[in-house]
XYZ file of C-alpha atoms in Angstrom:
780
model
C 10.524 -65.922 37.999
C 8.339 -65.804 41.096
C 5.238 -66.106 38.928
C 6.439 -69.138 36.987
C 5.305 -72.462 38.436
C 7.091 -75.617 37.404
C 6.548 -79.241 38.380
C 9.357 -81.694 38.946
C 7.980 -83.951 36.215
C 8.260 -81.105 33.752
C 11.825 -80.460 34.892
C 12.800 -84.075 34.427
C 11.000 -84.330 31.080
C 12.824 -81.268 29.827
C 16.161 -82.668 30.951
C 16.751 -79.880 33.473
C 20.132 -80.065 35.170
C 20.156 -76.765 37.002
C 21.717 -74.769 34.134
C 19.078 -74.634 31.431
C 16.918 -71.552 31.071
C 13.705 -71.862 33.091
C 11.804 -70.151 30.288
C 11.782 -73.440 28.390
C 10.056 -75.210 31.264
C 6.848 -73.192 31.671
C 4.584 -76.207 31.417
C 1.931 -75.636 34.024
C 0.538 -75.230 37.497
C 2.530 -76.980 40.157
C 4.100 -76.478 43.508
C 7.465 -74.854 43.456
C 9.432 -72.236 41.548
C 12.821 -73.179 40.174
C 14.799 -71.626 42.988
C 12.957 -73.775 45.526
C 13.165 -77.044 43.600
C 16.547 -78.129 45.061
C 15.169 -77.801 48.614
C 12.202 -80.046 47.987
C 13.995 -82.360 45.563
C 13.019 -82.234 41.940
C 11.622 -85.755 41.652
C 9.321 -85.553 44.667
C 6.590 -83.217 43.490
C 5.717 -84.533 40.056
C 2.848 -82.959 38.191
C 0.479 -85.078 36.140
C 0.040 -84.259 32.493
C -3.648 -83.577 32.989
C -2.773 -80.635 35.241
C 0.122 -79.261 33.210
C -2.184 -77.153 31.085
C -3.337 -75.151 34.119
C -0.910 -72.271 34.585
C -0.576 -69.969 37.565
C -2.230 -66.843 36.241
C -0.007 -63.893 37.113
C -3.001 -61.625 36.535
C -4.947 -63.211 39.405
C -4.917 -60.648 42.170
C -5.188 -62.206 45.606
C -3.729 -60.463 48.662
C -0.887 -58.046 49.298
C -0.136 -59.320 52.793
C -1.103 -62.440 54.758
C -0.566 -63.091 58.468
C 0.152 -66.697 59.416
C -1.420 -67.444 62.798
C 0.803 -70.417 63.541
C 4.383 -71.508 64.095
C 6.897 -74.128 63.055
C 6.848 -76.131 59.860
C 3.302 -75.233 58.794
C 4.043 -71.507 59.088
C 7.144 -72.026 56.933
C 5.089 -74.076 54.467
C 2.517 -71.297 54.030
C 5.210 -68.612 53.730
C 6.889 -70.513 50.869
C 3.723 -70.510 48.778
C 3.004 -66.876 49.601
C 6.480 -65.918 48.371
C 5.859 -67.731 45.091
C 2.590 -65.855 44.683
C 4.270 -62.531 45.411
C 2.439 -62.068 48.725
C 4.139 -60.461 51.717
C 3.890 -62.373 54.973
C 3.595 -61.613 58.681
C 4.697 -64.133 61.302
C 3.464 -64.175 64.874
C 5.538 -65.701 67.631
C 5.834 -66.194 71.373
C 8.835 -64.784 73.180
C 10.648 -68.138 73.121
C 10.066 -68.417 69.359
C 11.671 -65.053 68.552
C 14.554 -66.705 66.673
C 12.509 -69.423 64.997
C 12.828 -70.198 61.299
C 9.303 -69.019 60.432
C 10.055 -65.644 62.032
C 13.183 -65.246 59.919
C 11.399 -66.282 56.714
C 8.521 -63.811 57.021
C 8.669 -60.202 55.844
C 7.430 -59.010 59.252
C 7.087 -60.575 62.693
C 5.076 -59.664 65.793
C 5.422 -61.101 69.297
C 1.995 -62.051 70.664
C 2.908 -63.164 74.176
C 4.892 -65.530 76.396
C 5.533 -69.216 75.742
C 2.261 -70.847 76.931
C -0.091 -71.238 73.969
C -3.015 -69.742 75.864
C -1.042 -66.514 76.160
C 0.392 -66.432 72.632
C -0.798 -68.565 69.728
C -4.308 -68.857 71.200
C -4.379 -65.213 72.304
C -6.962 -63.814 69.884
C -6.733 -60.253 71.216
C -2.972 -60.113 70.662
C -3.280 -61.653 67.201
C -6.024 -59.214 66.183
C -3.800 -56.373 67.347
C -0.971 -57.741 65.212
C -3.272 -57.805 62.199
C -4.216 -54.169 62.707
C -0.613 -53.171 63.303
C 0.708 -54.797 60.133
C -2.268 -54.192 57.846
C -2.621 -57.841 56.887
C -5.593 -58.430 54.593
C -5.974 -62.128 55.312
C -4.985 -64.768 57.871
C -3.898 -68.340 57.211
C -4.346 -70.352 60.418
C -2.349 -73.456 59.422
C -3.489 -76.411 61.533
C -4.089 -76.657 65.277
C -4.294 -73.559 67.478
C -7.082 -71.311 66.062
C -7.473 -73.074 62.715
C -10.911 -74.462 63.611
C -12.024 -71.756 66.003
C -15.300 -70.212 64.903
C -14.938 -67.186 67.178
C -11.578 -66.324 65.640
C -13.004 -66.489 62.127
C -15.918 -64.332 63.279
C -13.571 -61.706 64.784
C -11.680 -61.529 61.493
C -14.888 -61.067 59.513
C -15.938 -58.199 61.772
C -12.658 -56.451 60.926
C -13.011 -57.167 57.178
C -10.023 -59.514 57.311
C -10.288 -62.685 55.224
C -9.989 -66.019 57.002
C -8.229 -68.445 54.645
C -10.460 -71.353 55.388
C -14.182 -72.187 55.364
C -16.854 -69.829 56.663
C -17.979 -69.820 60.274
C -21.035 -71.969 59.557
C -18.925 -74.831 58.161
C -16.406 -74.513 61.000
C -19.169 -74.730 63.566
C -21.009 -77.552 61.831
C -17.987 -79.743 61.093
C -15.838 -78.705 64.063
C -18.482 -79.967 66.454
C -18.377 -83.765 66.217
C -21.928 -84.083 67.490
C -23.426 -81.677 64.967
C -21.232 -82.986 62.151
C -22.452 -86.520 62.741
C -26.063 -85.404 62.502
C -25.330 -83.508 59.296
C -23.483 -86.506 57.879
C -26.510 -88.703 58.463
C -28.691 -86.134 56.735
C -26.303 -86.057 53.764
C -26.534 -89.874 53.548
C -22.958 -90.408 54.693
C -22.225 -93.677 56.515
C -21.830 -93.025 60.277
C -20.685 -94.974 63.352
C -23.386 -96.044 65.842
C -23.258 -93.999 69.037
C -24.776 -91.316 71.265
C -25.436 -88.113 69.354
C -25.698 -85.748 72.320
C -23.305 -84.187 74.819
C -22.208 -86.420 77.713
C -22.787 -84.531 80.973
C -20.702 -86.425 83.523
C -18.869 -89.677 84.245
C -21.990 -91.467 85.469
C -23.847 -90.663 82.272
C -20.786 -91.727 80.285
C -20.904 -95.156 81.938
C -24.643 -95.493 81.296
C -24.278 -94.568 77.620
C -21.257 -96.847 77.155
C -23.240 -99.784 78.537
C -26.121 -99.040 76.170
C -23.827 -98.835 73.129
C -21.781 -101.835 74.223
C -18.068 -101.970 74.944
C -15.588 -101.048 73.619
C -16.439 -97.380 73.117
C -14.554 -94.302 71.981
C -14.745 -91.210 74.194
C -13.658 -88.088 72.353
C -13.796 -84.341 72.459
C -16.601 -82.719 70.519
C -14.251 -79.947 69.379
C -10.765 -80.176 67.895
C -8.826 -83.192 66.724
C -5.249 -84.440 66.437
C -5.860 -87.344 68.822
C -6.215 -85.039 71.821
C -9.142 -85.652 74.163
C -9.659 -89.219 72.917
C -9.798 -92.454 74.934
C -10.818 -96.033 74.258
C -12.754 -97.611 77.125
C -13.319 -101.344 77.560
C -15.174 -101.250 80.872
C -16.866 -98.913 83.390
C -13.643 -97.989 85.194
C -11.872 -97.022 81.972
C -14.949 -95.031 80.944
C -14.801 -92.948 84.141
C -11.049 -92.369 83.752
C -11.474 -91.664 80.063
C -14.178 -89.090 80.703
C -11.958 -87.282 83.211
C -8.807 -87.202 81.107
C -10.569 -86.487 77.810
C -12.527 -83.554 79.229
C -9.393 -82.083 80.805
C -7.369 -82.434 77.604
C -10.208 -81.034 75.512
C -10.489 -77.991 77.752
C -6.719 -77.475 77.672
C -6.346 -77.915 73.915
C -9.578 -76.460 72.523
C -11.213 -74.492 75.335
C -14.223 -76.824 75.069
C -14.636 -79.822 77.384
C -17.747 -81.332 75.752
C -17.488 -85.038 74.956
C -19.342 -87.611 72.895
C -19.311 -91.413 72.947
C -19.601 -93.804 70.031
C -18.975 -97.463 69.271
C -15.293 -98.265 68.886
C -14.685 -100.231 65.705
C -11.924 -102.689 66.519
C -9.011 -103.144 64.096
C -10.152 -100.550 61.535
C -8.151 -98.646 58.971
C -8.078 -94.867 59.169
C -8.501 -93.539 55.624
C -9.317 -89.926 54.837
C -10.460 -88.045 51.755
C -9.027 -84.642 50.853
C -11.728 -82.262 49.603
C -11.516 -78.833 48.028
C -14.462 -76.487 47.606
C -15.009 -72.914 46.442
C -17.576 -70.175 47.042
C -19.363 -70.978 43.787
C -20.782 -74.367 44.808
C -17.982 -76.471 43.316
C -16.284 -79.248 45.274
C -13.749 -81.939 44.432
C -12.270 -84.954 46.173
C -8.515 -85.234 45.728
C -8.168 -88.958 46.439
C -7.415 -90.602 49.761
C -4.672 -90.828 52.358
C -3.961 -93.975 54.372
C -3.328 -92.920 57.991
C -3.663 -96.162 59.931
C -0.223 -96.212 61.570
C -0.917 -94.370 64.824
C 0.077 -94.190 68.467
C -2.257 -92.689 71.064
C -4.705 -91.811 68.238
C -2.078 -89.618 66.531
C -0.789 -90.462 63.080
C 2.823 -91.514 62.580
C 3.070 -92.697 58.958
C 0.758 -91.664 56.121
C 0.659 -92.511 52.435
C -1.296 -91.742 49.300
C -3.010 -93.533 47.757
C -4.119 -96.407 49.996
C -3.005 -99.895 49.025
C -6.337 -101.202 50.371
C -8.906 -99.285 48.326
C -10.189 -100.283 44.922
C -11.462 -97.668 42.464
C -15.102 -98.343 43.328
C -14.639 -97.869 47.077
C -12.439 -94.825 46.464
C -15.133 -93.223 44.328
C -17.874 -94.000 46.864
C -15.866 -92.476 49.704
C -14.969 -89.450 47.588
C -18.547 -88.849 46.546
C -19.801 -89.068 50.142
C -17.067 -86.671 51.257
C -18.059 -84.170 48.571
C -21.756 -84.592 49.469
C -20.955 -83.648 53.054
C -18.846 -80.685 51.937
C -21.636 -79.394 49.727
C -24.175 -79.891 52.511
C -22.389 -77.229 54.569
C -21.324 -75.130 51.534
C -17.702 -75.842 52.268
C -15.236 -73.455 50.613
C -11.575 -74.330 51.244
C -9.342 -77.367 51.683
C -10.708 -79.851 54.197
C -10.477 -83.508 55.125
C -13.236 -86.038 55.704
C -11.975 -88.923 57.841
C -13.380 -92.443 57.690
C -12.890 -95.713 59.526
C -12.779 -98.642 57.109
C -13.277 -102.258 58.185
C -11.797 -105.398 56.641
C -14.744 -105.716 54.228
C -14.242 -102.148 52.962
C -17.307 -100.829 54.771
C -16.520 -97.230 55.691
C -17.928 -94.936 58.386
C -17.672 -91.178 58.816
C -15.384 -90.240 61.677
C -15.040 -86.455 61.504
C -14.252 -83.586 59.194
C -11.247 -81.360 59.759
C -11.987 -77.871 58.476
C -8.362 -76.931 57.888
C -5.209 -77.898 56.088
C -4.174 -81.337 57.303
C -0.697 -82.144 58.623
C -0.275 -84.869 56.005
C -1.358 -82.762 53.014
C 2.037 -83.087 51.237
C 1.359 -86.672 50.112
C -1.771 -85.471 48.323
C 0.216 -82.672 46.696
C 2.761 -85.209 45.455
C 0.265 -87.481 43.677
C -2.009 -84.731 42.304
C 0.416 -81.879 41.563
C -1.769 -79.334 43.351
C -0.449 -76.784 45.834
C -3.211 -76.906 48.440
C -2.070 -73.711 50.155
C -2.272 -71.847 46.860
C -5.732 -73.264 46.220
C -6.885 -72.164 49.679
C -5.651 -68.623 49.033
C -7.368 -68.477 45.629
C -10.649 -69.762 47.038
C -10.493 -67.312 49.959
C -10.198 -64.484 47.456
C -13.297 -65.710 45.670
C -11.872 -67.438 42.593
C -13.561 -70.627 41.361
C -11.724 -73.944 41.276
C -9.586 -74.387 38.169
C -10.053 -78.134 37.849
C -12.819 -80.671 37.319
C -13.084 -84.030 39.061
C -11.889 -85.822 35.929
C -8.679 -83.764 36.031
C -7.554 -85.149 39.397
C -5.078 -87.997 38.914
C -3.252 -90.512 41.034
C 0.272 -90.040 39.771
C 2.786 -92.238 41.579
C 2.969 -92.924 45.317
C 3.946 -90.753 48.291
C 4.778 -91.654 51.908
C 5.114 -89.299 54.865
C 6.814 -90.009 58.176
C 6.321 -87.636 61.081
C 9.714 -87.151 62.667
C 9.226 -86.299 66.331
C 11.486 -85.399 69.228
C 10.202 -88.421 71.099
C 11.590 -91.546 72.699
C 9.967 -94.416 70.745
C 11.007 -96.900 73.429
C 8.527 -95.301 75.822
C 4.920 -95.912 74.859
C 5.949 -95.619 71.180
C 6.930 -92.007 71.686
C 6.949 -89.879 74.816
C 8.130 -86.288 74.233
C 11.772 -85.319 74.478
C 13.160 -81.823 74.825
C 16.527 -80.309 74.074
C 18.546 -78.302 71.587
C 19.483 -79.534 68.137
C 23.266 -79.569 68.230
C 23.477 -80.922 64.684
C 20.781 -81.117 62.037
C 20.985 -82.187 58.396
C 17.987 -83.054 56.222
C 18.332 -85.758 53.531
C 17.263 -83.450 50.691
C 20.258 -84.469 48.585
C 18.464 -87.743 47.807
C 16.062 -88.141 44.850
C 12.332 -88.050 45.558
C 12.649 -86.471 49.008
C 10.791 -83.494 50.465
C 11.211 -82.220 54.013
C 8.735 -79.792 55.576
C 10.357 -78.388 58.706
C 10.605 -75.232 60.747
C 13.840 -75.822 62.597
C 17.572 -75.446 62.092
C 20.755 -76.373 63.974
C 20.507 -74.731 67.386
C 16.693 -74.801 67.519
C 15.105 -75.740 70.845
C 12.416 -78.387 71.275
C 10.497 -77.225 74.353
C 7.678 -78.548 76.517
C 5.326 -75.810 75.342
C 4.623 -77.019 71.806
C 4.188 -80.112 69.681
C 7.466 -82.092 69.535
C 7.402 -82.497 65.741
C 10.789 -81.957 64.122
C 9.653 -82.314 60.525
C 7.522 -84.136 58.011
C 9.673 -86.379 55.823
C 8.029 -87.157 52.482
C 9.247 -89.443 49.725
C 7.765 -89.884 46.279
C 8.136 -92.673 43.740
C 6.551 -94.090 40.627
C 5.044 -96.838 42.808
C 4.821 -97.819 46.465
C 7.959 -99.947 46.395
C 10.080 -97.074 45.139
C 8.552 -94.587 47.580
C 9.237 -96.903 50.550
C 12.815 -97.612 49.444
C 13.438 -93.869 49.167
C 11.967 -93.391 52.638
C 14.291 -96.049 54.044
C 17.294 -94.277 52.500
C 16.069 -90.871 53.662
C 15.706 -92.027 57.266
C 19.223 -93.487 57.214
C 20.564 -90.168 55.891
C 18.711 -87.930 58.370
C 21.092 -86.401 60.913
C 19.471 -85.289 64.191
C 21.644 -84.745 67.256
C 20.838 -83.184 70.611
C 17.357 -84.639 71.133
C 15.912 -88.129 71.216
C 13.952 -88.867 68.032
C 11.719 -91.569 66.593
C 13.587 -92.416 63.374
C 14.316 -95.943 64.605
C 10.589 -96.660 64.967
C 9.707 -95.067 61.620
C 12.298 -97.152 59.812
C 11.151 -100.372 61.452
C 7.548 -99.661 60.438
C 8.264 -99.127 56.742
C 10.418 -102.276 56.419
C 8.008 -104.459 58.402
C 6.629 -107.312 56.283
C 3.039 -106.626 57.366
C 3.325 -102.981 56.418
C 4.898 -103.796 53.061
C 2.022 -106.198 52.293
C -0.502 -103.550 53.359
C -1.788 -105.646 56.268
C -2.291 -102.706 58.620
C -4.855 -101.143 60.937
C -4.904 -98.550 63.706
C -3.580 -101.148 66.191
C -0.575 -101.980 64.041
C 2.055 -100.786 66.515
C 0.609 -102.568 69.545
C 0.058 -105.735 67.491
C 3.559 -105.837 66.033
C 5.263 -104.693 69.254
C 3.051 -106.074 72.074
C 5.812 -105.531 74.642
C 6.768 -102.123 73.322
C 9.294 -101.072 70.713
C 12.747 -102.531 71.348
C 14.726 -101.341 68.344
C 15.980 -103.241 65.334
C 16.642 -106.953 65.838
C 19.772 -107.875 63.951
C 19.856 -110.900 61.688
C 23.094 -112.907 61.655
C 24.169 -111.219 58.424
C 23.348 -107.743 59.768
C 25.213 -108.522 62.978
C 28.299 -109.500 60.999
C 27.996 -106.332 58.908
C 27.822 -104.211 62.050
C 30.855 -105.942 63.560
C 32.785 -105.484 60.312
C 31.873 -101.794 60.096
C 32.785 -101.187 63.732
C 36.115 -102.937 63.256
C 36.874 -100.952 60.113
C 35.991 -97.672 61.812
C 38.317 -98.467 64.686
C 41.224 -99.385 62.439
C 40.596 -96.372 60.164
C 40.736 -94.034 63.151
C 43.971 -95.632 64.359
C 45.562 -95.324 60.920
C 44.467 -91.719 60.646
C 46.064 -90.991 64.034
C 49.326 -92.490 62.780
C 49.274 -90.358 59.642
C 48.710 -87.252 61.759
C 51.868 -88.033 63.742
C 53.956 -88.385 60.577
C 54.198 -84.661 59.883
C 56.492 -84.047 56.920
C 58.382 -81.245 58.714
C 58.995 -83.238 61.864
C 62.673 -83.306 62.872
C 62.161 -86.317 65.081
C 62.432 -89.616 63.217
C 59.277 -91.662 63.554
C 59.248 -95.428 63.562
C 56.115 -96.588 61.780
C 54.392 -99.391 63.665
C 54.248 -102.461 61.487
C 50.718 -103.746 61.977
C 49.569 -106.145 59.281
C 46.383 -107.201 61.003
C 44.255 -106.057 63.909
C 42.830 -108.644 66.268
C 39.577 -107.595 67.855
C 37.422 -109.191 70.479
C 33.904 -107.794 70.239
C 31.286 -108.450 72.858
C 27.731 -108.181 71.566
C 24.990 -108.923 74.062
C 26.501 -111.813 76.009
C 28.485 -113.226 73.113
C 32.124 -112.585 72.298
C 33.060 -112.483 68.617
C 36.573 -112.850 67.270
C 37.341 -110.365 64.502
C 40.513 -109.949 62.430
C 40.821 -106.880 60.204
C 43.366 -105.762 57.623
C 43.248 -103.012 55.054
C 44.279 -102.236 51.507
C 43.569 -98.594 50.707
C 39.898 -97.751 51.346
C 38.912 -101.419 51.611
C 39.092 -103.450 54.800
C 39.086 -107.205 54.806
C 37.341 -108.357 57.959
C 36.900 -111.887 59.238
C 33.985 -112.230 61.669
C 33.515 -115.617 63.335
C 34.934 -117.330 60.273
C 32.986 -115.249 57.733
C 34.971 -112.889 55.518
C 33.589 -109.481 54.546
C 35.064 -106.648 52.497
C 34.162 -103.158 53.705
C 34.795 -100.136 51.479
C 34.235 -96.452 52.219
C 35.855 -93.040 52.018
C 36.312 -93.268 55.812
C 35.733 -89.560 56.281
C 35.477 -89.694 60.048
C 34.592 -86.001 60.266
C 31.345 -86.481 58.321
C 28.120 -87.184 60.240
C 27.158 -89.667 57.507
C 29.265 -92.519 56.182
C 28.328 -94.563 53.115
C 29.717 -98.079 53.393
C 29.788 -100.884 50.842
C 29.863 -104.379 52.349
C 30.404 -106.952 49.612
C 28.072 -105.034 47.307
C 25.490 -104.077 49.941
C 25.220 -100.324 50.465
C 24.680 -99.082 54.006
C 24.574 -95.575 55.449
C 25.699 -95.331 59.047
C 26.227 -92.512 61.480
C 29.157 -92.482 63.867
C 27.456 -90.540 66.622
C 30.513 -90.160 68.811
C 34.151 -91.217 69.047
C 35.811 -90.557 72.357
C 39.521 -90.278 73.029
C 39.216 -93.342 75.219
C 38.185 -95.410 72.205
C 34.429 -95.554 72.650
C 32.333 -95.203 69.486
C 28.550 -94.964 69.219
C 27.151 -96.143 65.886
C 23.709 -95.658 64.367
C 23.056 -98.671 62.153
C 19.871 -99.518 60.229
C 18.160 -96.567 61.883
C 18.597 -97.859 65.421
C 19.856 -95.305 67.885
C 18.882 -97.343 70.911
C 18.867 -101.125 71.016
C 18.276 -103.906 73.504
C 21.934 -104.830 73.429
C 25.285 -103.187 73.928
C 28.304 -104.032 71.826
C 31.648 -103.877 73.610
C 34.801 -104.310 71.544
C 38.171 -105.216 72.991
C 40.891 -104.634 70.445
C 44.462 -105.859 70.424
C 46.631 -104.849 67.437
C 49.202 -107.532 66.711
C 52.060 -105.286 67.878
C 50.682 -102.551 70.133
C 47.653 -101.314 72.102
C 46.450 -98.697 74.558
C 45.052 -99.121 78.076
C 41.458 -97.796 78.241
C 38.689 -97.798 80.834
C 35.894 -100.375 80.788
C 32.460 -99.472 79.483
C 29.473 -99.726 81.801
C 25.904 -100.223 80.604
C 23.106 -97.805 81.450
C 19.578 -98.661 82.482
C 16.784 -96.735 80.830
C 13.153 -96.550 81.865
C 10.588 -98.153 79.692
C 6.908 -97.363 79.778
C 4.626 -100.107 78.562
C 2.162 -99.202 75.816
C -1.370 -99.637 77.057
C -3.406 -98.712 73.983
C -4.715 -95.534 75.583
C -3.354 -92.032 75.838
C -2.391 -92.316 79.513
C 0.194 -94.541 81.136
C -1.500 -97.348 82.990
C 1.641 -98.423 84.794
C 4.616 -96.837 86.429
C 7.854 -96.810 84.408
C 9.442 -100.244 84.208
C 13.169 -100.691 83.947
C 14.741 -102.928 81.322
C 18.070 -103.126 79.592
C 18.060 -100.892 76.562
C 20.801 -98.798 75.060
C 20.788 -95.730 72.883
C 23.489 -96.800 70.442
C 25.628 -99.707 69.395
C 28.674 -98.884 71.525
C 32.189 -100.063 70.823
C 34.944 -99.912 73.449
C 38.551 -100.890 72.766
C 40.865 -102.470 75.354
C 44.356 -103.913 75.193
C 44.855 -107.552 75.921
C 46.208 -106.698 79.349
C 43.339 -104.319 80.080
C 40.835 -106.957 78.993
C 42.331 -109.411 81.433
C 42.343 -106.877 84.270
C 38.777 -105.854 83.481
C 37.574 -109.226 84.733
C 38.449 -108.136 88.272
C 36.486 -104.870 88.147
C 33.349 -104.742 90.286
C 30.034 -104.381 88.544
C 27.880 -101.446 89.578
C 24.726 -102.675 91.323
C 21.602 -101.483 89.558
C 19.343 -99.157 91.528
C 16.147 -100.664 92.931
C 13.479 -98.524 91.281
C 10.404 -100.409 92.510
C 10.000 -97.933 95.384
C 10.422 -94.797 93.297
C 8.312 -93.100 90.681
C 10.200 -90.992 88.151
C 8.855 -88.893 85.325
C 9.192 -90.753 82.005
C 9.101 -87.458 80.072
C 9.477 -83.711 80.523
C 6.224 -81.947 81.363
C 4.121 -80.114 83.918
C 2.565 -81.760 86.988
C -1.200 -81.269 86.723
C -2.248 -83.048 89.909
C -0.777 -85.038 92.817
C -3.117 -87.586 94.352
C -1.118 -88.729 97.394
C 0.738 -87.342 100.415
C 3.368 -88.790 102.765
C 1.924 -91.552 104.928
C -0.771 -92.610 102.454
C -1.075 -96.286 101.576
C -1.213 -96.955 97.824
C -1.974 -100.095 95.865
C -0.158 -101.273 92.763
C -1.599 -99.471 89.750
C -3.114 -96.639 91.833
C -2.754 -93.171 90.344
C -0.019 -91.127 92.043
C 0.032 -87.995 89.880
C -0.800 -86.660 86.420
C 1.761 -85.090 84.096
C 0.865 -83.053 81.023
C 3.309 -83.052 78.123
C 2.516 -81.406 74.781
C -1.133 -81.135 75.893
C -1.430 -84.890 76.487
C -2.187 -85.924 80.064
C -0.419 -89.000 81.420
C -1.395 -90.854 84.586
C 1.579 -91.987 86.687
C 0.731 -95.030 88.817
C 2.394 -96.976 91.617
C 4.559 -99.939 90.660
C 3.852 -101.789 93.913
C 1.750 -101.635 97.057
C 3.301 -99.579 99.865
C 3.305 -96.455 102.009
C 4.246 -93.078 100.552
C 7.520 -91.912 102.082
C 8.152 -88.616 100.270
C 6.446 -86.540 97.575
C 8.915 -84.493 95.529
C 6.494 -82.553 93.335
C 3.355 -80.476 93.482
C 0.765 -79.295 90.963
C 2.243 -76.720 88.614
C 5.845 -77.969 88.864
C 7.828 -78.413 85.681
C 9.673 -81.742 85.675
C 12.284 -83.253 83.420
C 12.724 -86.783 82.170
C 13.894 -89.009 85.034
C 13.037 -86.521 87.798
C 12.008 -88.173 91.056
C 8.306 -87.675 91.783
C 7.386 -89.954 94.679
C 9.188 -92.410 96.991
C 7.590 -95.383 98.726
C 8.895 -97.012 101.892
């Protein structure tokens, strides 16, 4: 049934339960075939009735074989649609990606070079050779890498290979921010005041910034994705911004040209999805709200926007289509706008490729944008009119990254996924990923783990499903940003729609600290921790009572378990008893009933606390009695919980638990770190440690480990590559002075001195690869 396309709405309407014949459900053009519906969750990708009449024509001949010039989740995404269309696929990969998911999914795979992107995924010669070797008729570039590279599209055209994207003229016109702004003005599209030429050097950047008036935005003329962008509020920041932006632009796009424009403070970032063909037709497929960002990169997106009314939406859509028609745009593309509090909107840029956040548009319109791109590339006209495009329901996307959200809202983390389980068993959930258990997150590529999308009939339902999905997402082996994502979507300002691009820095001015427990949530956590401890003890007793044992066993008679739980600097008295799967727990005088299956082998545990459903993750349980619990999304909090347990009749001597200090990097509002890493108490999990009464008494006499004085050391807050070292032993440095620059995932970060002093030792040099916490420089 590869040629039969079915929407989730049609499945639900027909009462599909996984057993009924799919022949009854051939209602129209949509995203996924039946065999793929369970993976993406049937309720997520609903198709509006207005589009159900448009069927995937099996007689439409497109391509026999397509090469995907990308990696990771977007390569997997394109391959899925190609399979549904009956198109064979070719994956390219670097040597370190040889076992990646996209390589396994494709019909063929070709290695195009070593790990660095410049030698593999940006290596046009190697990719062109792969095309010739495999006989691919077309290339889908995904996003990033060569997706907006005019020279690559030109090379393909010279070899009679179709580029699944716009023509070279549109790529050049819209990919160059300077030229695109001039064209936008000509097409009567609202634009931001600024300098329309190329900025030559730092001195000219300062002169232009003064003429425009601070604050200004310095950004790369080519590319996108937040790379090569800086906000400058004065001359010094303009000079630094010019240096870092030009270096990042050259590294990411091979083009170091910059432009400067007025920075609109506290705007919303709202974009319009457009779709054009080679016959002069163009549509706007509604908007996406992308205002939740860190370092100019999007974190949470949704469609539609809670802020726009129908009149503003139509005006933005019509201007986006006018711009697309002005350059004869023929593919899927995105026109980005900044929108102020009065709903005035200004053209920001146009991305001439498939956007990372395209799934939310697919959810509310029912269109498969990859399929539409392939059809258009083959020369077919669009199948829909503007009046056919609906807003059906609400969709939210969270970008799940291998990042530490407690450091500048997300500095990259690397490692291997020891355990990985997507929450696709939940209704209304779609996960676009390109990883599996055992996959490596390396320093060479973007640290994205997946795109988590939820769909609902309205915004409230979509957000509730996202909250549940984040709680049910199992990621072990790398640090991730689920705690931050969950806090964003439950924040009162976000729920009301009171957001802008400075949302994170406004809500968390001192950086993200994790979830702050209310009194009720604290009691729930203490009750759950107590129940987990008792359940594990009871399970251990049952294991000892083997039915074939010849040694008589005396069952310990324990009616209640007395626990002393230390949370932050407070000690809480807890008494727990059980009756089957239900534990009765008294916490500081409050009684709670906790019910669960208590399957301690499962990575997820659903718990009912007096009618309130919670999903927790017991991240670890050590033989010594230590348990790490993920609760309400938090996997690192500003407090440690230490539990001392004394059963009424027996206990076990265990070692005391010591806290760990973690570095924290203050968010500065720009893409580089303006200060050296600061130390503060923060912990990765809620930790529980059990001691007997005697051990608890003896623990009072144990010496506390003295915390290391880190004011004289500079350590790397993330894994990366040292780009430059600005000091040598014997140099005097002032507080805030740049010591070195580290590049991680193509973002350059300035490491600065935490105090004034003399450099004692330098432990790194340009070109070195460093890990998180590695010592870089020591001061006397």
